[in-house]
């Protein structure tokens, strides 16, 4: 029987920063800040591979009986990695001129969230012997892009949402123009971080990561899914194949990119990369199937965002096409297929990825 654990993740942020703008414009990069991580990558990894606390979010983690080493503590692992990611994100976007744009960026970036994408990137890197610090710039990059996509998705001319992560959406606080530009700024900063702050790996690995990230979010990935989703609202002829394309592009592509980027930085070979890519595709689609289910079974308070908006927008979802029970059966199949891709790897090192698949399948927000 599934057990439920509460995870309190401290987020280092300030929703309404009141500091005066600095006299000098200084970019606080991740690795240029000696305190952004507790540890640095060892020197020999090359071949392979103050803060203000103003919000605390509690995330429920639901575990089940799927195969993970009994000694692995997913709650502690997720807490530890989330704190590291939050510190790095805080360091990556300092409050500087123009103050308004940086306030807007920080408001959404540091508002909380489960940090699933950066955690996947770090776990995949560690699976192949890499170090957390090597993966951190890429982990922050995928979270920035994810946050950007949410900020833009919430805009009135897109999904028109008022609530995100339990707070007013960015455009409700800063206005539509600022929300668009802040998202654009984070998209650019994401690539800057990967290119300039990744340490301890070859330049070829960094280039491969940049290519993977660009593919995940462009017209073959996130944007492709978003445009088909927008253009398909109210279409009575939209079927399962179309719905899967939307979700594999809009949601799964960035999750896939997160895992593959981490694997590349960890030193995985081509065959190993493709195995974890398949794992990521499964959990990426799983994430959206569960999202569809939660949208019709949970309240706005439980979700931290507006519930039932897919129904209001007349969007095609898995529950709408095949029903709640069949949707849950499909999510179970996706989880099993994802875990199967990890067979043959070191069981201790796959434990975080297996636990993450279980968490995504059983999450309730």
Coordinates of C-alpha atoms in Angstrom, one line a residue:
X1 CA 0.0 0.0 0.0
X2 CA 1.3 3.4 -0.9
X3 CA 2.7 5.5 1.9
X4 CA 2.6 9.3 1.9
X5 CA 5.5 11.5 3.1
X6 CA 5.5 15.2 3.4
X7 CA 8.6 17.0 2.1
X8 CA 9.2 20.6 3.2
X9 CA 11.5 22.3 0.7
X10 CA 12.9 25.6 1.6
X11 CA 12.9 28.0 -1.3
X12 CA 15.4 30.8 -1.2
X13 CA 13.5 33.7 -2.7
X14 CA 11.7 37.0 -2.1
X15 CA 8.4 37.6 -3.8
X16 CA 8.6 41.3 -3.3
X17 CA 12.2 42.3 -3.2
X18 CA 12.7 45.8 -1.8
X19 CA 16.5 46.1 -2.0
X20 CA 17.9 49.1 -3.8
X21 CA 19.4 48.4 -7.2
X22 CA 23.2 47.9 -7.0
X23 CA 25.5 50.6 -8.4
X24 CA 27.2 48.1 -10.6
X25 CA 25.7 45.6 -12.9
X26 CA 27.3 42.3 -11.8
X27 CA 26.2 38.9 -13.2
X28 CA 26.4 36.3 -10.4
X29 CA 27.2 33.2 -12.3
X30 CA 26.9 29.8 -10.7
X31 CA 30.5 28.6 -10.5
X32 CA 31.8 32.2 -10.0
X33 CA 29.9 32.2 -6.7
X34 CA 32.0 30.2 -4.2
X35 CA 28.9 29.5 -2.1
X36 CA 26.5 28.2 -4.8
X37 CA 27.3 24.6 -4.0
X38 CA 28.6 22.8 -1.0
X39 CA 31.1 21.0 -3.0
X40 CA 33.0 21.2 -6.3
X41 CA 33.6 18.5 -8.9
X42 CA 36.9 16.7 -8.5
X43 CA 39.7 17.7 -10.9
X44 CA 39.8 14.3 -12.5
X45 CA 36.3 14.2 -13.9
X46 CA 37.3 15.9 -17.2
X47 CA 37.5 12.7 -19.3
X48 CA 34.0 11.6 -18.3
X49 CA 32.2 13.1 -18.1
X50 CA 22.8 36.8 2.0
X51 CA 20.0 34.6 0.7
X52 CA 16.6 35.6 2.1
X53 CA 14.2 32.8 3.0
X54 CA 10.7 34.0 2.4
X55 CA 8.7 31.0 1.3
X56 CA 8.3 27.3 2.3
X57 CA 6.4 24.9 0.0
X58 CA 5.4 21.5 1.1
X59 CA 5.3 18.8 -1.6
X60 CA 3.7 15.5 -1.0
X61 CA 5.7 12.5 -2.1
X62 CA 3.8 9.3 -2.7
X63 CA 5.9 6.1 -2.8
X64 CA 4.8 2.7 -3.9
X65 CA 6.2 -0.8 -4.0
X66 CA 8.0 -0.6 -7.3
X67 CA 11.6 -1.9 -7.2
X68 CA 14.0 0.6 -5.5
X69 CA 16.8 -0.3 -3.1
X70 CA 15.3 -0.5 0.4
X71 CA 18.1 1.7 1.7
X72 CA 17.4 4.6 -0.7
X73 CA 15.7 7.6 1.0
X74 CA 14.0 9.5 -1.9
X75 CA 12.6 12.1 0.5
X76 CA 16.1 13.1 1.7
X77 CA 17.5 12.9 -1.8
X78 CA 14.9 15.2 -3.2
X79 CA 15.2 17.6 -0.3
X80 CA 19.0 17.8 -0.7
X81 CA 19.0 18.3 -4.4
X82 CA 16.1 20.8 -4.4
X83 CA 18.0 22.9 -1.8
X84 CA 21.1 22.9 -4.0
X85 CA 19.1 23.8 -7.1
X86 CA 17.3 26.6 -5.3
X87 CA 20.6 28.1 -4.1
X88 CA 22.0 27.9 -7.6
X89 CA 18.9 29.5 -9.1
X90 CA 19.0 32.3 -6.6
X91 CA 22.6 33.0 -7.4
X92 CA 22.0 32.9 -11.2
X93 CA 19.5 35.8 -11.2
X94 CA 20.6 38.7 -9.0
X95 CA 18.6 41.8 -8.5
X96 CA 20.2 44.4 -10.8
X97 CA 19.3 46.9 -13.5
X98 CA 16.8 46.9 -15.0
X99 CA 15.3 46.0 -11.7
X100 CA 11.7 45.4 -12.9
X101 CA 12.8 42.6 -15.3
X102 CA 14.9 40.8 -12.7
X103 CA 12.2 41.1 -10.1
X104 CA 9.8 39.5 -12.5
X105 CA 12.3 36.7 -13.3
X106 CA 12.9 36.0 -9.7
X107 CA 9.2 36.1 -8.8
X108 CA 8.4 33.1 -11.0
X109 CA 11.7 31.3 -10.9
X110 CA 12.0 31.2 -7.1
X111 CA 8.2 30.8 -6.4
X112 CA 8.6 27.1 -5.5
X113 CA 7.8 24.1 -7.6
X114 CA 8.9 20.4 -7.5
X115 CA 12.1 20.9 -9.4
X116 CA 11.5 17.6 -11.2
X117 CA 13.5 18.6 -14.3
X118 CA 16.7 19.7 -12.6
X119 CA 16.6 16.7 -10.3
X120 CA 16.3 14.4 -13.3
X121 CA 19.3 16.1 -14.9
X122 CA 21.4 15.7 -11.8
X123 CA 20.4 12.1 -11.2
X124 CA 21.1 11.1 -14.8
X125 CA 24.6 12.7 -14.5
X126 CA 25.3 10.9 -11.3
X127 CA 24.1 7.6 -12.8
X128 CA 27.1 7.7 -15.1
X129 CA 29.6 8.8 -12.6
X130 CA 29.2 12.5 -13.0
X131 CA 29.1 15.1 -10.2
X132 CA 26.2 17.3 -9.1
X133 CA 28.3 20.5 -9.7
X134 CA 28.9 19.5 -13.4
X135 CA 25.2 19.2 -14.1
X136 CA 24.0 22.2 -12.1
X137 CA 24.2 24.9 -14.8
X138 CA 22.2 22.6 -17.1
X139 CA 19.8 21.7 -14.3
X140 CA 19.2 25.5 -13.7
X141 CA 18.8 26.0 -17.4
X142 CA 16.0 23.5 -17.8
X143 CA 14.2 25.0 -14.8
X144 CA 14.5 28.5 -16.2
X145 CA 13.1 27.3 -19.5
X146 CA 10.3 25.4 -17.8
X147 CA 9.4 28.5 -15.8
X148 CA 9.5 30.7 -18.9
X149 CA 7.1 28.3 -20.6
X150 CA 4.7 28.5 -17.6
X151 CA 4.9 32.3 -17.6
X152 CA 4.0 32.5 -21.3
X153 CA 1.4 29.7 -21.0
X154 CA -0.4 31.6 -18.3
X155 CA -0.8 34.8 -20.4
X156 CA -4.3 35.9 -21.4
X157 CA -3.8 35.2 -25.1
X158 CA -2.7 31.6 -24.2
X159 CA -4.2 29.7 -21.2
X160 CA -5.3 32.9 -19.4
X161 CA -4.5 31.7 -15.9
X162 CA -4.5 33.7 -12.7
X163 CA -2.8 31.2 -10.4
X164 CA 0.6 29.4 -10.6
X165 CA 2.4 27.5 -7.8
X166 CA -0.2 28.9 -5.3
X167 CA 0.5 32.5 -6.2
X168 CA -0.8 35.1 -8.7
X169 CA 0.7 34.5 -12.1
X170 CA 3.5 36.7 -13.3
X171 CA 1.5 38.9 -15.6
X172 CA -1.0 39.5 -12.8
X173 CA 1.8 41.0 -10.7
X174 CA 4.0 42.7 -13.3
X175 CA 1.9 43.1 -16.3
X176 CA 1.8 41.2 -19.6
X177 CA 4.6 43.0 -21.3
X178 CA 7.0 42.4 -18.4
X179 CA 6.0 38.8 -18.2
X180 CA 6.8 38.2 -21.8
X181 CA 10.1 39.9 -21.7
X182 CA 11.1 38.2 -18.4
X183 CA 10.4 34.9 -20.0
X184 CA 12.5 35.8 -23.0
X185 CA 15.3 36.9 -20.7
X186 CA 15.3 33.6 -18.9
X187 CA 15.4 31.7 -22.1
X188 CA 18.5 33.5 -23.2
X189 CA 20.1 33.2 -19.7
X190 CA 19.5 29.4 -19.8
X191 CA 21.8 29.0 -22.7
X192 CA 24.3 31.4 -21.3
X193 CA 24.6 29.4 -18.1
X194 CA 25.3 26.1 -20.0
X195 CA 27.8 27.7 -22.3
X196 CA 29.8 29.7 -19.7
X197 CA 29.3 27.9 -16.3
X198 CA 29.7 24.2 -17.1
X199 CA 33.0 22.9 -15.7
X200 CA 34.8 19.6 -15.7
X201 CA 33.7 18.2 -19.1
X202 CA 34.9 18.6 -22.7
X203 CA 33.7 21.4 -24.9
X204 CA 32.2 18.7 -27.2
X205 CA 29.9 17.6 -24.3
X206 CA 28.9 21.2 -23.7
X207 CA 28.0 21.6 -27.3
X208 CA 26.0 18.4 -27.4
X209 CA 24.1 19.6 -24.3
X210 CA 23.3 22.9 -26.0
X211 CA 22.0 21.1 -29.1
X212 CA 19.9 18.8 -27.0
X213 CA 18.4 21.8 -25.1
X214 CA 17.6 23.7 -28.3
X215 CA 15.9 20.7 -29.9
X216 CA 13.8 20.1 -26.8
X217 CA 12.3 23.6 -26.7
X218 CA 12.1 24.6 -30.4
X219 CA 9.8 23.9 -33.3
X220 CA 10.5 20.2 -32.9
X221 CA 9.8 20.1 -29.2
X222 CA 8.0 22.4 -26.7
X223 CA 6.9 25.0 -29.3
X224 CA 5.6 22.3 -31.6
X225 CA 3.4 20.9 -28.9
X226 CA 2.3 24.3 -27.7
X227 CA 1.2 25.5 -31.2
X228 CA -0.7 22.3 -31.9
X229 CA -2.3 22.5 -28.5
X230 CA -3.4 26.1 -29.0
X231 CA -4.8 25.4 -32.5
X232 CA -6.6 22.2 -31.4
X233 CA -8.8 23.7 -28.7
X234 CA -12.4 22.7 -29.3
X235 CA -11.5 20.4 -32.2
X236 CA -13.9 17.4 -31.9
X237 CA -11.7 15.4 -34.3
X238 CA -8.6 15.4 -32.2
X239 CA -7.6 11.8 -31.4
X240 CA -5.2 9.9 -29.2
X241 CA -2.4 10.1 -31.8
X242 CA -2.7 13.9 -31.9
X243 CA -3.0 14.2 -28.2
X244 CA 0.2 12.1 -27.7
X245 CA 2.0 14.4 -30.2
X246 CA 1.0 17.4 -28.2
X247 CA 2.1 15.9 -24.9
X248 CA 5.3 14.3 -26.1
X249 CA 6.3 17.7 -27.6
X250 CA 4.9 20.2 -25.1
X251 CA 5.7 18.4 -21.8
X252 CA 7.9 15.3 -22.4
X253 CA 10.5 16.9 -24.7
X254 CA 11.9 19.1 -21.9
X255 CA 11.9 16.2 -19.4
X256 CA 13.7 14.1 -22.0
X257 CA 16.2 16.9 -22.6
X258 CA 16.8 17.2 -18.9
X259 CA 17.7 13.5 -18.6
X260 CA 19.8 13.3 -21.8
X261 CA 21.7 16.4 -20.9
X262 CA 22.6 15.0 -17.5
X263 CA 23.6 11.7 -19.1
X264 CA 25.9 13.4 -21.6
X265 CA 27.6 15.4 -18.9
X266 CA 28.0 12.2 -16.8
X267 CA 29.9 10.5 -19.7
X268 CA 27.3 8.1 -21.0
X269 CA 28.0 6.5 -24.4
X270 CA 25.5 6.6 -27.3
X271 CA 23.7 3.4 -26.3
X272 CA 23.4 4.5 -22.7
X273 CA 22.0 7.8 -23.8
X274 CA 19.3 6.2 -25.9
X275 CA 18.2 4.0 -23.0
X276 CA 17.7 6.9 -20.6
X277 CA 16.1 8.9 -23.5
X278 CA 13.5 6.2 -23.7
X279 CA 13.0 6.3 -19.9
X280 CA 12.6 10.0 -20.1
X281 CA 10.1 9.9 -22.9
X282 CA 7.9 7.5 -20.9
X283 CA 8.0 9.6 -17.7
X284 CA 7.5 12.7 -19.8
X285 CA 4.2 11.4 -21.2
X286 CA 3.4 9.9 -17.8
X287 CA 3.8 13.4 -16.3
X288 CA 1.1 14.8 -18.6
X289 CA -1.3 11.9 -18.3
X290 CA -1.2 12.4 -14.5
X291 CA -1.6 16.1 -15.0
X292 CA -4.8 15.5 -17.1
X293 CA -6.2 13.3 -14.4
X294 CA -5.4 15.7 -11.6
X295 CA -7.0 18.6 -13.5
X296 CA -10.4 16.9 -13.1
X297 CA -10.0 15.2 -9.8
X298 CA -8.3 17.9 -7.6
X299 CA -9.2 21.3 -6.4
X300 CA -7.3 24.6 -7.2
X301 CA -6.1 24.7 -3.6
X302 CA -4.6 21.2 -3.8
X303 CA -3.0 21.8 -7.2
X304 CA -1.7 25.3 -6.6
X305 CA -3.1 26.3 -9.9
X306 CA -6.6 26.6 -11.5
X307 CA -8.3 23.3 -11.6
X308 CA -10.7 22.3 -14.3
X309 CA -9.3 24.8 -16.8
X310 CA -8.9 22.1 -19.5
X311 CA -12.6 21.3 -19.3
X312 CA -13.5 25.0 -19.5
X313 CA -11.2 25.5 -22.5
X314 CA -12.7 22.4 -24.2
X315 CA -9.3 20.9 -24.4
X316 CA -8.9 17.2 -25.4
X317 CA -7.3 15.3 -22.6
X318 CA -6.8 11.6 -21.8
X319 CA -9.7 11.4 -19.3
X320 CA -11.9 13.0 -22.0
X321 CA -10.9 10.5 -24.6
X322 CA -10.6 7.3 -22.7
X323 CA -11.9 8.0 -19.2
X324 CA -10.3 8.3 -15.8
X325 CA -9.7 4.5 -15.2
X326 CA -8.2 3.9 -18.6
X327 CA -6.0 6.9 -18.1
X328 CA -4.8 5.5 -14.8
X329 CA -4.1 2.2 -16.4
X330 CA -2.1 4.0 -19.2
X331 CA -0.1 5.8 -16.6
X332 CA 0.8 2.5 -14.9
X333 CA 2.0 1.1 -18.2
X334 CA 4.2 4.1 -18.9
X335 CA 5.7 3.9 -15.4
X336 CA 6.6 0.2 -15.9
X337 CA 8.1 0.8 -19.3
X338 CA 10.2 3.7 -18.0
X339 CA 11.6 1.6 -15.2
X340 CA 12.3 -1.3 -17.6
X341 CA 14.7 1.0 -19.5
X342 CA 17.0 1.2 -16.4
X343 CA 17.5 -2.5 -16.2
X344 CA 21.2 -3.4 -16.4
X345 CA 22.5 -0.2 -14.8
X346 CA 23.9 -0.1 -11.3
X347 CA 20.8 -0.5 -9.0
X348 CA 22.0 2.0 -6.4
X349 CA 22.6 4.7 -9.0
X350 CA 19.2 4.1 -10.8
X351 CA 17.3 4.4 -7.5
X352 CA 16.7 8.2 -7.8
X353 CA 15.4 7.7 -11.4
X354 CA 13.1 4.8 -10.4
X355 CA 11.8 6.7 -7.4
X356 CA 11.2 9.7 -9.6
X357 CA 9.1 7.6 -12.0
X358 CA 7.1 6.4 -9.0
X359 CA 6.7 9.9 -7.7
X360 CA 5.5 11.3 -11.0
X361 CA 3.0 8.5 -11.3
X362 CA 1.6 9.0 -7.8
X363 CA 1.9 12.7 -7.3
X364 CA -1.2 14.6 -6.2
X365 CA -0.3 18.1 -7.4

